[in-house]
Amino acid sequence: MLNSSGDFTRNSKLRHGAFMPKKTRLEKLSLLGISMFVLLAGMICAPLASAAGALSFIESFDSFPSNGSSFNSPSAIALDSSGNIYVADQSNNRVLKLKSDGTMITSWGSSGSANGQFNAPQGIVVDLNNDIWVADTNNHRLQKFASDGTWLATIGTLGSLNGQFSSPQGLAKDAAGNIWVADTGNHRIQKLKNTGGWLASFGSNGAGSGQFSYPRGLAFDSSGNFYVADTSNNRVQKFSGAGAFIASYGTYGTTAGKLNNPYGVFVTGTTLFVVDTYNHRIQKLNATGGFAAFAGTYGTAASSGSTIYLNYPRAATFDASGKILVVDTNNNRIQRLNAGGTFDMSFGTAGGGNGGFNNPNDVALKSNFAYVVDTYNHKIEKLNCDGTFLASYGTYGTAASSLGTIYLNYPKFATFDAAGKLLIADSSNNRIQRLNSDGTFDMSFGTAGGGNGGFNNPYDVAVDGSGRIFVIDTYNHNIKKYNSDFTYNATYGTYGSAASSLSTIYLNYPKFATFDAAGKLVIADSSNNRIQRLNSDGTFNLSFGSAGGGNGGFSNPYGVTIDSSGNIYVVDTYNHSIKKYSSARTFISSTGTYGTAASSGSLIYLSYPKFAAIDAAGKLVIVDSSNNRIQRLKTDLTLDISFGSSGSGNGQFNGPSAAALDASGNIWVVDTNNNRIQKFSGAGSWIGSYGAFGTGNAQFSSP
């Protein structure tokens, strides 16, 4: 984004992923939300010639249990008949096999699309033969392995036909040994034979009974009924073994008995438990059909007794003794609870030093310095344009900051105001903090809750040309506007998926926003699959897009960028396309179709593009993430250049997530899963690579 001074301030994880969980919920994909999926704007040495856009945050972390195993965004867990634990280690693109105490037995997998390789695996189940099925999410397929990791079969390809998948995540088996798949990006459930043959599919995108919005977790009860974590609908649905709808449980909320992006379900007998991911807890279905708290509260400390600290848990399962294994994702650990919900044991830790990133989420640039929002290390790092570490601001905490200490709690995005002060969305502290240019504390506002000064996981902050501050209050589903002195001005938006109007603006997990040349705020309303624009006074201006394909249909749009003529380009991630609209929202053109082949002329192949920016010549630079390449299109959207391939050598990529353009026309690429930044000339020639995996100076962990 360009702030009022003309400085580039941010290019910023689906669930939802993948993910995160952040995310549309594929985000992570993304959550996100999606595997997201960690997205970071590229570091550059000079102000951008022209760039604007948005990225989805996708959660990731690095952890090192004392037993020698390591996790990088673990997302799913399963047990075999001997009690061994299998973990889908998402960002390490592998499966880990552990003993019941967490001791490493073996692991298999690497990044790629060949048999036995993975791209952000986010589901796992052990079948009746003790074979391991893995949801190879971003390769849009399932893979089957023997218990020692020997590859047995690959099932499925990208698509929406029977037996095809779009970002599959949750897996479960029924009593007959059939495999059930949460076909997340297709908003449906599929049933397969143990041999991989297709048996049935049901569900569609929507909020009605039997419809889904990014379903994730699956589980069967002892009566043969199954439950679906209907994540973005904030509910759990129950079906018969034949797929007939029985009941729905849960509504959106953060109070007792409510759900907020549930990722997982697990069952003992006929008793249902829900992994209430964004409420950081496990809930249990009671006899009246409501949910009651079972275990968990937000925190990062060690659990003990009945106090269970969780941080965006994504999955859980029972072991043979009735104990519960919880994938405590953002705490970098797996926790085991006793049957009553008290603490039993935990394994996994995390950390990071100066210049070492742990899930960096954003970068803001001022003059020749880059300020990295190092989310999971709870700090801001200041770097030279060559990546040299200069200073670090912040430490983990929830107390009020002061001149001596800045407390941060999973900060997400940052931007500079006109005075050169750094505004930080201190997301899990539910506040905005401002630092002076020397990194000392200036002021802070906001508390947990609603109302004029209340926030719920604010993801983003933007500053208009008059110095007013706009906070993207993601989980309150609104935008809050403040004057430059932080006094409250107005709130725009409320939760909903209906059409907005002059009287009411409906938002559904807004995450990113940018201003156009006229000072209007353009919002990627991702979970509503639309773009909305507000006038400078915050009133509704226009909206376009709906769930689906075609000229006006979106599927989990991750980003938006605007050219010098005011045209709007939407990165329609799950439709594998870029769509161009006039400032009046009239459709102009679209480019992109799913594919991995080389693009040519007007035939542009894309696979989950995550980011786009306009360069000084008006050309469109696209991060074609799952194809591990950068493509640049001419103003008529025909191919100009393409560079990159899968790998770790110079000029190769592994899940690139963002790019930035400097004033000389060089392209800086965030090569996320290779833990580095790569620099290319405007012609696509490799210039240099900066960073390596680690926690030391100028090292990275999933930037």
XYZ file of C-alpha atoms in Angstrom:
703
model
C 0.000 0.000 0.000
C 1.119 3.563 -0.614
C 0.611 5.867 2.330
C 0.135 9.595 2.136
C 3.895 10.124 1.900
C 4.203 7.884 -1.111
C 6.134 5.239 0.817
C 5.317 1.611 0.301
C 3.906 0.454 3.610
C 2.820 -3.136 3.145
C 1.975 -5.952 0.837
C 0.211 -8.420 3.085
C -2.109 -15.371 5.126
C -6.454 -18.187 3.412
C -7.189 -20.453 6.534
C -7.274 -21.054 5.882
C -6.148 -21.877 5.990
C -5.513 -22.817 5.113
C -5.533 -20.860 6.296
C -4.800 -19.160 9.158
C -5.881 -19.265 10.554
C -6.375 -16.557 9.245
C -7.841 -16.618 6.380
C -10.512 -16.881 4.546
C -10.488 -19.972 6.129
C -8.484 -21.295 3.377
C -6.626 -19.330 4.668
C -4.328 -21.631 5.198
C -4.823 -22.760 2.957
C -5.630 -20.650 4.964
C -7.126 -20.768 6.662
C -6.277 -19.061 5.531
C -6.503 -20.310 5.806
C -5.515 -22.277 3.623
C -2.437 -23.406 3.488
C -1.597 -19.968 4.599
C 0.836 -20.486 3.644
C 3.143 -17.425 5.687
C 2.903 -14.302 3.591
C 5.424 -11.463 3.780
C 5.943 -8.502 1.499
C 9.334 -8.412 -0.177
C 12.089 -6.249 1.240
C 13.314 -3.487 -1.032
C 15.920 -0.763 -0.779
C 13.979 2.093 -2.366
C 10.365 3.204 -2.401
C 8.185 1.329 -4.845
C 7.555 2.829 -8.214
C 4.023 1.464 -8.096
C 2.586 -1.313 -6.008
C -0.530 -2.015 -4.044
C -2.154 -5.198 -2.983
C -3.156 -7.581 -0.284
C -2.135 -11.022 0.814
C -3.679 -13.669 2.983
C -1.916 -14.693 6.112
C -1.290 -18.362 6.533
C -0.095 -19.596 9.872
C 3.283 -21.283 10.229
C 5.802 -21.895 12.948
C 8.965 -23.712 13.768
C 9.238 -25.935 16.825
C 11.855 -28.239 18.212
C 10.655 -30.835 20.719
C 13.318 -32.156 23.050
C 12.853 -35.668 21.713
C 14.401 -34.694 18.372
C 11.288 -34.350 16.216
C 10.424 -30.949 14.766
C 7.211 -29.361 13.538
C 6.519 -26.558 11.122
C 2.813 -25.765 11.228
C 1.451 -29.209 12.174
C -2.155 -29.394 11.049
C -3.585 -32.870 11.622
C -3.076 -35.952 13.763
C -4.033 -39.630 13.665
C -3.190 -42.820 15.580
C -2.702 -46.391 14.437
C -3.813 -49.548 16.251
C -0.508 -49.692 18.150
C -0.892 -46.181 19.526
C 1.710 -44.577 17.281
C 1.050 -40.948 16.388
C 1.117 -39.598 12.826
C 1.341 -35.822 12.326
C 0.760 -33.960 9.053
C 3.665 -31.495 9.302
C 2.240 -28.941 6.907
C 5.015 -26.467 6.189
C 7.738 -29.112 6.294
C 5.773 -31.051 3.673
C 6.139 -34.362 5.446
C 4.532 -36.874 7.791
C 6.078 -37.671 11.176
C 5.550 -40.986 12.945
C 6.002 -40.725 16.716
C 5.720 -42.988 19.724
C 2.944 -42.227 22.189
C 5.347 -40.051 24.221
C 6.281 -37.974 21.178
C 9.587 -39.700 20.496
C 10.446 -39.720 16.811
C 10.193 -43.045 14.925
C 10.453 -41.952 11.305
C 9.332 -39.320 8.821
C 8.781 -39.136 5.093
C 8.000 -36.591 2.410
C 9.471 -33.460 0.891
C 8.227 -30.469 -1.064
C 7.005 -31.292 -4.552
C 4.315 -32.972 -6.606
C 5.877 -36.378 -7.332
C 4.635 -39.515 -5.612
C 5.597 -39.323 -1.945
C 6.063 -35.558 -2.027
C 3.665 -33.022 -0.531
C 2.457 -29.463 -0.848
C 1.064 -28.320 2.517
C -0.579 -31.571 3.721
C -3.453 -30.790 6.095
C -5.280 -34.031 6.767
C -4.389 -37.559 7.852
C -6.171 -40.786 8.760
C -5.113 -44.382 9.433
C -7.335 -46.935 7.679
C -8.389 -50.385 8.897
C -5.223 -51.899 7.402
C -2.991 -49.415 9.256
C -2.166 -47.696 5.976
C -1.767 -43.923 6.177
C -3.896 -41.612 4.014
C -2.697 -38.016 3.671
C -4.655 -35.055 2.313
C -1.981 -33.481 0.095
C -3.879 -30.229 0.201
C -2.180 -27.916 -2.258
C -1.499 -30.747 -4.687
C -5.271 -31.389 -4.624
C -4.989 -35.097 -4.095
C -4.754 -37.869 -1.526
C -1.773 -40.131 -1.057
C -1.720 -43.542 0.591
C 1.316 -44.988 2.387
C 2.309 -48.077 4.317
C 3.019 -47.474 8.002
C 6.769 -47.232 7.277
C 6.214 -44.450 4.736
C 6.351 -46.549 1.586
C 4.231 -44.879 -1.085
C 1.267 -46.997 -2.205
C -1.082 -44.843 -4.278
C -2.110 -41.343 -5.356
C -5.801 -40.518 -5.693
C -7.375 -37.495 -7.362
C -6.503 -34.401 -9.333
C -7.600 -30.766 -9.181
C -11.192 -30.265 -10.265
C -14.834 -30.454 -9.239
C -15.844 -33.727 -10.882
C -16.449 -36.884 -8.880
C -13.166 -38.046 -7.399
C -11.440 -34.721 -8.042
C -10.484 -32.312 -5.277
C -9.845 -28.680 -4.472
C -7.648 -28.278 -1.397
C -8.847 -31.365 0.506
C -8.260 -31.211 4.243
C -10.154 -33.376 6.743
C -10.132 -37.174 6.438
C -12.050 -39.882 8.296
C -12.827 -43.589 7.909
C -16.134 -45.345 8.528
C -16.670 -48.794 10.033
C -16.549 -50.401 6.588
C -13.140 -48.894 5.869
C -14.322 -46.291 3.360
C -12.444 -42.980 3.346
C -14.390 -39.720 3.672
C -12.834 -36.477 2.481
C -13.595 -32.849 3.325
C -13.172 -31.450 -0.197
C -12.697 -28.017 1.288
C -12.335 -25.783 -1.758
C -15.287 -27.495 -3.464
C -17.450 -27.081 -0.339
C -18.479 -30.724 -0.287
C -17.815 -34.151 1.209
C -16.675 -37.113 -0.883
C -16.755 -40.826 -0.029
C -14.130 -43.178 -1.471
C -13.503 -46.895 -1.403
C -10.407 -48.051 0.434
C -8.950 -48.674 -3.014
C -9.503 -45.002 -3.898
C -12.517 -45.425 -6.147
C -15.244 -42.796 -5.886
C -18.523 -43.748 -4.177
C -20.481 -40.563 -3.443
C -20.363 -36.773 -3.125
C -22.712 -34.327 -1.470
C -22.852 -30.694 -0.458
C -22.465 -27.320 -2.149
C -21.381 -23.819 -1.201
C -23.886 -22.108 1.068
C -25.306 -21.785 4.557
C -28.366 -24.021 4.271
C -28.743 -27.485 5.759
C -26.357 -29.831 3.982
C -24.419 -26.944 2.456
C -20.906 -25.981 3.481
C -18.458 -23.107 3.555
C -14.920 -24.463 3.614
C -15.558 -27.656 5.616
C -12.526 -29.115 7.366
C -12.788 -31.679 10.140
C -14.692 -34.993 9.885
C -15.500 -37.657 12.478
C -17.805 -40.683 12.877
C -19.689 -41.733 15.990
C -20.337 -45.302 17.133
C -23.762 -45.298 15.435
C -22.260 -44.619 12.012
C -23.352 -40.984 11.854
C -20.718 -38.453 10.926
C -20.012 -34.850 11.818
C -18.534 -32.068 9.701
C -16.757 -28.979 11.018
C -18.420 -26.453 8.694
C -15.699 -23.948 9.435
C -16.706 -20.685 7.802
C -20.366 -21.242 8.700
C -19.271 -21.502 12.350
C -21.187 -24.699 13.004
C -21.047 -28.488 13.042
C -23.431 -30.516 10.897
C -24.496 -34.109 11.585
C -25.369 -36.607 8.840
C -26.355 -40.226 8.597
C -23.903 -42.687 7.115
C -25.851 -42.333 3.863
C -25.269 -38.565 3.828
C -28.748 -37.480 4.958
C -28.795 -34.277 7.000
C -29.763 -34.814 10.656
C -28.923 -31.686 12.634
C -26.810 -28.552 12.882
C -25.131 -27.271 16.034
C -23.582 -23.918 16.789
C -23.636 -20.297 15.721
C -20.944 -17.664 15.441
C -19.696 -16.034 18.594
C -16.958 -15.774 21.169
C -19.025 -16.278 24.298
C -19.845 -19.570 26.008
C -21.476 -22.102 23.703
C -20.630 -20.206 20.501
C -18.208 -21.238 17.757
C -15.579 -19.248 15.898
C -14.031 -21.011 12.908
C -14.095 -24.593 14.228
C -11.453 -26.633 12.414
C -11.828 -30.050 13.993
C -14.335 -32.517 15.406
C -13.734 -35.731 17.335
C -16.089 -38.227 18.920
C -16.088 -40.837 21.656
C -19.095 -43.127 21.484
C -21.810 -40.695 20.469
C -20.383 -37.689 22.333
C -19.174 -34.879 20.092
C -16.239 -32.588 20.828
C -15.337 -29.552 18.709
C -11.963 -27.886 18.229
C -13.182 -24.281 18.455
C -10.072 -22.902 16.798
C -10.460 -19.143 16.960
C -11.877 -19.304 20.479
C -8.803 -21.295 21.569
C -10.765 -24.054 23.251
C -12.351 -27.485 23.067
C -16.137 -27.608 23.466
C -18.415 -30.563 24.159
C -21.955 -31.001 22.856
C -24.386 -31.258 25.752
C -27.687 -33.115 25.999
C -29.733 -30.100 24.877
C -27.810 -29.644 21.634
C -25.711 -26.736 22.828
C -22.004 -26.524 23.482
C -20.320 -26.340 26.859
C -16.703 -25.534 27.629
C -14.521 -28.603 28.075
C -10.929 -27.379 28.066
C -8.841 -24.481 26.911
C -8.303 -20.784 27.198
C -6.075 -18.539 25.167
C -2.468 -18.555 26.272
C 1.096 -19.532 25.482
C 2.284 -20.682 28.892
C 2.693 -24.286 29.993
C -0.574 -25.998 30.836
C -1.123 -27.661 34.196
C -4.006 -29.232 36.066
C -7.294 -27.919 34.748
C -5.694 -24.849 33.147
C -5.109 -25.685 29.498
C -3.527 -22.968 27.383
C -4.302 -23.215 23.681
C -3.407 -21.002 20.754
C -5.399 -21.673 17.576
C -5.699 -25.453 17.986
C -6.670 -27.144 14.723
C -7.252 -30.821 15.410
C -7.639 -33.407 18.158
C -8.271 -37.119 18.570
C -8.695 -39.758 21.265
C -6.056 -42.401 21.903
C -6.859 -45.980 22.930
C -6.824 -45.095 26.633
C -9.337 -42.281 26.197
C -6.829 -39.453 26.452
C -7.084 -36.533 24.043
C -4.228 -35.424 21.785
C -4.591 -31.774 20.749
C -2.658 -30.128 17.915
C -1.963 -26.793 19.646
C -0.833 -25.251 16.402
C 0.325 -21.749 17.228
C 1.927 -22.836 20.490
C 4.175 -25.141 18.493
C 3.238 -28.213 20.483
C 1.003 -31.223 20.898
C -0.767 -31.517 24.228
C -2.297 -34.637 25.734
C -5.254 -34.266 28.075
C -6.832 -36.743 30.419
C -10.394 -37.855 29.695
C -11.745 -35.176 32.012
C -9.853 -32.402 30.244
C -6.984 -31.984 32.699
C -3.383 -31.729 31.546
C -1.332 -34.909 31.070
C 1.728 -34.073 28.935
C 3.038 -31.842 26.141
C 5.858 -31.851 23.628
C 7.169 -29.120 21.337
C 8.738 -25.703 21.910
C 9.678 -22.625 19.876
C 11.948 -19.601 19.937
C 13.835 -17.018 17.879
C 16.739 -14.600 18.147
C 17.715 -11.319 16.505
C 17.208 -11.458 12.764
C 15.532 -14.843 13.004
C 11.900 -14.795 11.923
C 9.112 -16.988 13.228
C 6.044 -16.541 11.046
C 6.762 -12.998 9.852
C 3.524 -11.593 8.546
C 4.190 -8.171 7.068
C 6.840 -5.623 6.216
C 6.651 -1.846 6.212
C 9.291 0.231 4.435
C 10.545 3.710 5.159
C 13.514 5.262 3.378
C 16.082 2.453 3.135
C 14.874 0.391 6.089
C 12.555 -2.587 6.329
C 10.481 -3.139 9.462
C 9.415 -6.776 9.661
C 6.391 -7.741 11.743
C 7.845 -10.930 13.257
C 4.490 -12.237 14.408
C 5.321 -15.379 16.341
C 8.380 -13.838 17.967
C 6.141 -10.926 19.103
C 8.431 -8.186 17.884
C 9.311 -5.765 15.114
C 12.727 -6.167 13.493
C 14.474 -3.344 11.682
C 16.746 -4.335 8.795
C 18.916 -2.582 6.249
C 17.924 -3.007 2.625
C 20.555 -5.749 2.316
C 18.925 -7.689 5.141
C 21.431 -6.706 7.851
C 19.830 -6.769 11.292
C 19.794 -3.359 12.990
C 17.360 -3.416 15.897
C 14.441 -5.230 17.476
C 11.431 -3.731 19.227
C 8.995 -5.613 21.386
C 8.646 -8.680 23.554
C 5.773 -11.019 24.288
C 3.257 -9.650 26.752
C -0.218 -8.296 27.324
C 0.614 -5.458 29.703
C 0.605 -1.800 28.752
C 3.692 -0.738 26.832
C 5.973 2.028 28.034
C 9.090 3.875 26.926
C 11.144 1.048 28.375
C 9.223 -1.979 27.080
C 6.905 -2.625 24.151
C 4.617 -5.607 24.698
C 3.243 -7.361 21.620
C 1.019 -10.401 21.196
C 0.963 -11.831 17.662
C 1.150 -8.524 15.775
C -0.129 -8.868 12.220
C 0.352 -5.813 9.982
C 1.950 -2.399 10.174
C 2.078 0.861 8.262
C 3.633 4.305 8.602
C 1.669 7.477 9.146
C 2.538 10.819 7.566
C 4.809 11.704 10.490
C 6.901 8.584 9.976
C 5.573 6.787 13.038
C 4.891 3.062 12.838
C 1.339 1.860 13.495
C 1.083 -1.810 14.490
C -1.992 -4.034 14.563
C -1.197 -5.816 17.850
C -3.759 -8.432 16.977
C -4.019 -10.775 19.955
C -3.740 -7.857 22.366
C -6.695 -6.315 20.536
C -5.084 -2.917 20.234
C -3.185 -0.595 17.924
C 0.226 0.635 19.025
C 2.299 3.456 17.601
C 6.081 3.677 17.792
C 8.297 6.685 17.230
C 10.783 6.637 14.376
C 13.512 5.470 16.781
C 11.402 2.490 17.838
C 10.378 3.806 21.236
C 6.783 3.594 22.404
C 4.539 6.531 21.525
C 0.921 5.589 22.280
C -1.638 2.783 22.188
C -5.400 2.368 22.023
C -7.972 -0.397 22.034
C -9.139 -3.237 24.275
C -10.731 -6.633 23.737
C -14.419 -6.405 22.863
C -16.747 -4.400 20.702
C -17.803 -0.800 20.897
C -15.913 2.260 19.778
C -12.576 1.262 21.284
C -12.933 -2.511 21.283
C -11.221 -4.885 18.856
C -11.343 -8.597 18.135
C -8.177 -9.729 16.360
C -7.582 -6.652 14.210
C -5.483 -7.738 11.236
C -4.648 -4.567 9.398
C -4.305 -0.834 9.761
C -4.304 1.778 7.006
C -3.817 5.544 6.937
C -5.547 7.871 4.495
C -4.226 11.085 2.990
C -5.604 13.121 5.888
C -3.829 11.020 8.496
C -6.945 9.226 9.687
C -6.443 5.654 10.849
C -8.596 2.769 9.607
C -8.448 -0.456 11.606
C -9.555 -3.686 9.912
C -11.250 -5.248 12.945
C -11.425 -8.691 11.402
C -13.338 -10.748 13.948
C -15.728 -7.934 14.759
C -16.396 -7.813 10.998
C -16.019 -4.068 10.725
C -13.727 -1.170 9.922
C -13.093 1.389 12.653
C -11.953 4.890 11.817
C -9.938 7.105 14.174
C -8.562 10.596 13.940
C -4.787 11.047 13.850
C -4.782 11.592 17.634
C -6.499 8.187 18.058
C -9.853 9.655 19.055
C -12.724 7.572 17.760
C -14.436 8.759 14.597
C -16.744 6.069 13.178
C -17.386 2.352 12.624
C -18.310 0.835 9.279
C -19.633 -2.658 8.869
C -21.355 -5.492 10.686
C -21.219 -9.256 10.315
C -23.236 -10.625 7.433
C -23.249 -11.878 3.890
C -26.169 -9.835 2.554
C -25.734 -7.017 0.068
C -24.398 -3.812 1.577
C -26.258 -0.533 1.209
C -25.928 3.091 2.207
C -27.420 2.213 5.570
C -25.546 -1.051 6.296
C -22.200 -2.492 5.240
C -21.975 -6.269 5.665
C -18.538 -7.824 6.091
C -17.341 -11.377 6.686
C -13.791 -11.580 8.060
C -12.303 -8.627 6.196
C -8.535 -8.823 6.301
C -6.928 -6.396 3.879
C -7.663 -3.001 2.427
C -6.027 -0.355 0.279
C -6.894 3.178 -0.796
C -7.422 4.177 -4.399
C -6.299 7.508 -5.844
C -9.594 9.133 -4.882
C -9.179 8.144 -1.243
C -11.796 5.408 -1.354
C -11.149 2.290 0.691
C -11.119 -0.960 -1.302
C -11.640 -4.046 0.871
C -11.022 -7.722 0.117
C -14.108 -9.148 1.842
C -12.671 -12.631 1.397
C -15.177 -14.867 3.142
C -17.999 -13.119 1.302
C -16.133 -13.683 -1.979
C -16.433 -10.060 -3.001
C -14.696 -6.699 -3.161
C -16.285 -3.713 -1.441
C -15.437 -0.050 -1.755
C -16.269 2.689 0.723
C -16.350 6.418 0.112
C -13.888 8.607 1.971
C -16.596 9.303 4.564
C -17.057 5.567 5.120
C -20.377 5.234 3.382
C -20.968 2.370 1.006
C -19.881 3.070 -2.548
C -20.041 -0.213 -4.423
C -19.547 -3.938 -4.151
C -18.982 -6.641 -6.681
C -18.460 -10.354 -6.716
C -20.172 -13.452 -5.412
C -19.201 -17.045 -4.747
C -18.573 -18.887 -7.988
C -16.811 -18.491 -11.291
C -17.474 -16.422 -14.381
C -16.876 -12.723 -14.835
C -18.328 -11.718 -11.485
C -17.629 -14.795 -9.395
C -14.819 -15.198 -6.869
C -13.527 -18.092 -4.831
C -11.539 -16.946 -1.838
C -9.930 -13.846 -3.376
C -6.630 -13.205 -1.620
C -5.593 -9.848 -2.968
C -6.534 -6.683 -4.751
C -4.379 -4.098 -6.501
C -5.188 -0.885 -8.365
C -3.492 0.624 -11.419
C -2.903 4.297 -12.208
C -6.211 4.491 -14.095
C -8.153 3.235 -11.104
C -8.802 -0.212 -12.550
C -9.117 -2.928 -9.927
C -7.355 -6.275 -10.284
C -8.637 -9.099 -8.098
C -6.419 -12.084 -7.326
C -9.119 -14.764 -7.515
C -7.002 -17.410 -5.859
C -9.194 -20.493 -5.934
C -10.449 -19.761 -9.420
C -6.797 -19.546 -10.542
C -7.335 -16.257 -12.302
C -6.844 -12.497 -12.233
C -9.920 -10.408 -12.981
C -9.815 -6.779 -14.050
C -12.620 -4.295 -13.413
C -13.078 -0.616 -14.049
C -13.347 1.749 -11.107
C -17.114 1.533 -11.673
C -16.841 -2.293 -11.177
C -17.558 -3.051 -14.818
C -15.874 -6.263 -15.830
C -13.088 -5.602 -18.344
C -11.202 -8.837 -18.756
C -9.964 -11.952 -17.052
C -6.856 -13.996 -17.464
C -5.767 -17.312 -16.091
C -6.891 -20.893 -16.105
C -5.725 -23.701 -13.895
C -2.611 -25.395 -15.175
C 1.059 -26.041 -14.633
C 2.265 -25.750 -18.229
C 4.185 -22.783 -19.619
C 2.035 -19.770 -20.411
C 2.062 -18.286 -23.903
C 0.391 -15.253 -25.425
C -3.078 -14.885 -23.954
C -3.085 -18.424 -22.503
C -1.978 -17.891 -18.908
C -1.724 -20.929 -16.644
C -2.008 -20.250 -12.917
C -2.119 -22.417 -9.814
C -3.287 -20.636 -6.659
C -1.929 -17.156 -7.346
C -1.610 -15.258 -4.089
C -0.393 -11.795 -4.929
C -0.211 -9.231 -7.718
C 1.239 -5.755 -8.134
C 1.449 -3.190 -10.917
C 4.938 -2.076 -11.945
C 5.945 1.371 -13.204
C 5.161 0.392 -16.801
C 1.670 -0.742 -15.876
C 2.526 -4.423 -16.216
C 1.008 -6.949 -13.836
C 3.430 -9.023 -11.743
C 1.833 -12.223 -10.389
C 3.128 -14.593 -7.719
C 1.960 -17.911 -9.209
C 2.485 -19.661 -5.906
C 1.743 -23.336 -6.475
C 3.534 -23.219 -9.828
C 6.606 -21.838 -8.048
C 7.109 -19.054 -10.544
C 6.620 -15.366 -11.228
C 4.675 -14.283 -14.286
C 4.504 -10.756 -15.642
C 1.755 -9.752 -18.025
C 1.607 -6.856 -20.452
C -1.115 -4.252 -20.161
C -3.295 -6.349 -22.489
C -2.803 -9.279 -20.052
C -0.756 -11.343 -22.477
C 2.441 -12.947 -21.243
C 5.505 -10.734 -21.004
C 7.950 -12.920 -19.062
C 7.852 -15.902 -16.728
C 10.617 -17.206 -14.517
C 11.142 -19.738 -11.764
C 10.619 -23.430 -11.166
C 10.260 -25.775 -8.215
C 13.443 -26.266 -6.219
C 15.967 -24.649 -3.915
C 18.612 -23.483 -6.382
C 19.183 -19.905 -7.467
C 16.088 -18.682 -9.268
C 13.958 -21.576 -8.058
C 11.079 -21.313 -5.598
C 9.219 -23.306 -2.989
C 5.816 -21.792 -2.305
C 6.531 -18.112 -3.020
C 4.003 -15.867 -1.336
C 4.683 -12.246 -2.223
C 6.783 -9.877 -4.283
C 7.758 -6.233 -4.255
C 9.085 -3.932 -6.949
C 11.778 -1.362 -6.341
C 12.322 1.927 -8.158
C 14.873 0.300 -10.464
C 12.349 -2.248 -11.647
C 13.895 -5.167 -9.773
C 11.549 -7.838 -8.462
C 12.017 -9.099 -4.886
C 10.331 -12.436 -4.199
C 9.475 -13.885 -0.788
C 10.498 -17.525 -1.299
C 8.573 -18.719 1.736
C 9.341 -22.405 2.078
C 12.971 -21.902 1.077
C 13.217 -19.378 3.938
C 14.808 -16.644 1.864
C 14.299 -13.539 -0.252
C 15.420 -13.625 -3.901
C 16.107 -10.604 -6.105
C 15.644 -10.541 -9.884
C 16.140 -7.937 -12.562
C 13.158 -6.598 -14.451
C 14.016 -9.099 -17.181
C 13.763 -11.973 -14.709
C 17.504 -12.610 -14.321
C 18.585 -13.781 -10.882
C 20.640 -11.213 -8.961
C 20.937 -12.506 -5.428
C 19.488 -14.503 -2.558
C 19.277 -13.389 1.066
C 18.535 -15.475 4.125
C 18.461 -19.106 5.194
C 16.483 -21.200 7.607
C 17.154 -20.445 11.253
C 16.755 -18.034 14.114
C 19.976 -16.062 13.773
C 20.662 -12.766 12.066
C 19.350 -12.692 8.482
C 17.927 -16.177 8.801
C 14.282 -17.038 8.222
C 11.637 -19.578 9.100
C 8.805 -19.574 6.564
C 8.814 -15.833 5.737
